[in-house]
């Protein structure tokens, strides 16, 4: 007897095929499954929640995210002069810090896109545009700008509810 178990992980098309005759119940080690090769494996099957809207208390709130952006931008860029090689590192560090703080907010089922730009401040103008197709009830965006003596930074976070 053989069975095919579909495991939808982070990668598309990932599936696992199991031969049911090779699996026995492990009674000693906490009830996990054990194959004839002796390797224990547990498969968690997630049930559908049929959630099509985020919980009201767990919605993406631009005001809270804007405060996170303001704090990170000012902590990373205040007192610094523009330097092109260093700007690459600062951009990555700011994006990673913002992404981690967004994860710490624990907004269930939201995916984040963090966009950071750092440039030299010479009095020039800059235009940025973005187009998205999203659900205006659940998805949102927050942005913040930092202006210094010789540097400017713009950070934006797009929060998209994952159905």
XYZ file of C-alpha atoms in Angstrom:
163
model
C 0.000 0.000 0.000
C 1.438 3.396 -0.902
C 0.204 6.920 -0.456
C 1.218 10.292 -1.760
C 1.349 13.189 0.671
C 1.474 16.716 -0.716
C 3.557 19.020 1.452
C 3.051 22.623 0.442
C 6.063 24.353 1.944
C 7.827 27.548 0.999
C 8.768 26.174 -2.417
C 6.362 25.604 -5.257
C 5.882 22.052 -6.391
C 7.414 20.453 -3.305
C 5.832 17.098 -2.643
C 6.770 13.970 -0.748
C 5.790 10.441 -1.624
C 5.505 7.914 1.215
C 5.193 4.162 1.188
C 2.757 3.438 4.016
C 4.069 -0.127 4.456
C 7.462 1.253 5.521
C 6.085 3.420 8.326
C 5.355 2.233 11.824
C 4.076 4.120 14.843
C 6.835 5.090 17.275
C 5.543 4.430 20.787
C 8.716 5.325 22.683
C 9.738 8.697 21.307
C 6.668 10.840 21.772
C 4.389 9.397 19.113
C 6.235 10.482 15.979
C 6.455 8.445 12.805
C 9.496 6.301 12.131
C 10.504 4.706 8.847
C 12.516 1.517 8.390
C 15.636 3.605 7.945
C 15.274 4.838 11.531
C 14.811 8.474 10.616
C 11.964 10.131 12.493
C 9.773 12.553 10.592
C 6.696 14.505 11.565
C 4.391 16.101 9.060
C 2.066 18.840 10.234
C -1.015 19.193 8.101
C -2.494 22.657 8.365
C -6.237 22.979 8.220
C -7.878 25.639 6.075
C -8.963 28.641 8.098
C -11.020 30.263 5.357
C -9.886 33.649 6.636
C -10.440 36.242 3.947
C -9.942 39.338 6.093
C -7.407 40.071 8.832
C -8.534 40.299 12.429
C -9.319 43.940 13.264
C -6.633 44.058 15.971
C -4.048 42.445 13.685
C -4.411 44.771 10.690
C -1.491 46.557 9.096
C -1.557 50.008 10.707
C 0.443 52.622 8.740
C 0.830 54.895 11.793
C 2.584 52.164 13.800
C 4.761 51.169 10.854
C 5.647 54.799 10.140
C 6.963 55.129 13.705
C 9.150 52.051 13.145
C 10.463 53.542 9.901
C 11.160 56.908 11.530
C 13.070 55.302 14.398
C 15.203 53.078 12.167
C 15.991 55.811 9.629
C 17.015 58.330 12.280
C 19.066 55.769 14.231
C 20.961 54.633 11.134
C 21.388 57.895 9.214
C 21.614 60.717 11.767
C 25.026 62.360 11.813
C 26.304 60.501 8.737
C 27.672 62.022 5.538
C 26.852 60.458 2.183
C 29.368 57.901 0.981
C 28.406 55.720 -1.980
C 30.016 52.426 -0.854
C 28.702 52.853 2.694
C 25.216 53.706 1.422
C 24.875 50.177 0.037
C 25.533 48.685 3.480
C 23.256 51.203 5.205
C 20.443 50.439 2.785
C 20.678 46.707 3.413
C 20.944 47.180 7.176
C 17.912 49.498 7.283
C 15.829 47.115 5.146
C 16.793 44.112 7.295
C 16.091 45.967 10.540
C 12.697 47.174 9.333
C 11.795 43.692 8.098
C 12.738 42.161 11.471
C 10.734 44.759 13.399
C 7.741 44.087 11.160
C 8.025 40.378 11.967
C 8.216 41.259 15.669
C 4.824 42.997 15.358
C 3.379 39.525 14.620
C 0.712 40.547 12.148
C -0.586 37.152 11.101
C -0.642 36.255 7.411
C 0.937 39.492 6.199
C 3.755 39.565 3.683
C 6.040 42.597 3.670
C 7.902 44.392 0.929
C 10.512 46.805 2.305
C 11.915 49.402 -0.088
C 14.790 51.697 0.981
C 16.567 54.410 -1.009
C 19.552 56.432 0.198
C 21.015 59.255 -1.850
C 23.193 62.329 -1.690
C 21.416 65.535 -0.683
C 22.343 68.316 -3.128
C 19.042 70.144 -3.308
C 17.805 68.122 -6.256
C 14.332 66.717 -6.537
C 13.399 63.072 -6.703
C 10.155 61.455 -7.787
C 9.150 57.960 -6.763
C 6.137 56.042 -7.997
C 4.619 52.677 -7.256
C 1.681 50.765 -8.658
C 0.078 47.843 -6.932
C -2.965 45.701 -7.388
C -4.266 44.903 -3.939
C -7.202 44.722 -1.589
C -7.736 48.199 -0.165
C -9.479 46.792 2.932
C -6.604 44.560 4.063
C -3.432 45.862 2.374
C -1.666 49.131 3.073
C 1.592 51.060 2.782
C 3.643 53.272 5.104
C 6.584 55.495 4.186
C 8.978 57.822 5.938
C 11.654 60.261 4.748
C 14.886 61.348 6.405
C 16.660 64.548 5.315
C 20.144 65.340 6.592
C 22.933 67.750 5.649
C 24.366 65.591 2.863
C 22.116 62.545 2.820
C 18.484 61.647 2.325
C 16.702 58.368 2.903
C 13.272 57.110 1.944
C 11.825 53.883 3.313
C 8.501 52.281 2.458
C 6.823 49.134 3.736
C 4.010 47.447 1.835
C 1.877 45.136 3.944
C -0.058 42.633 1.841
C -2.522 40.226 3.456
C -1.883 36.652 2.315
C -5.177 34.883 1.592
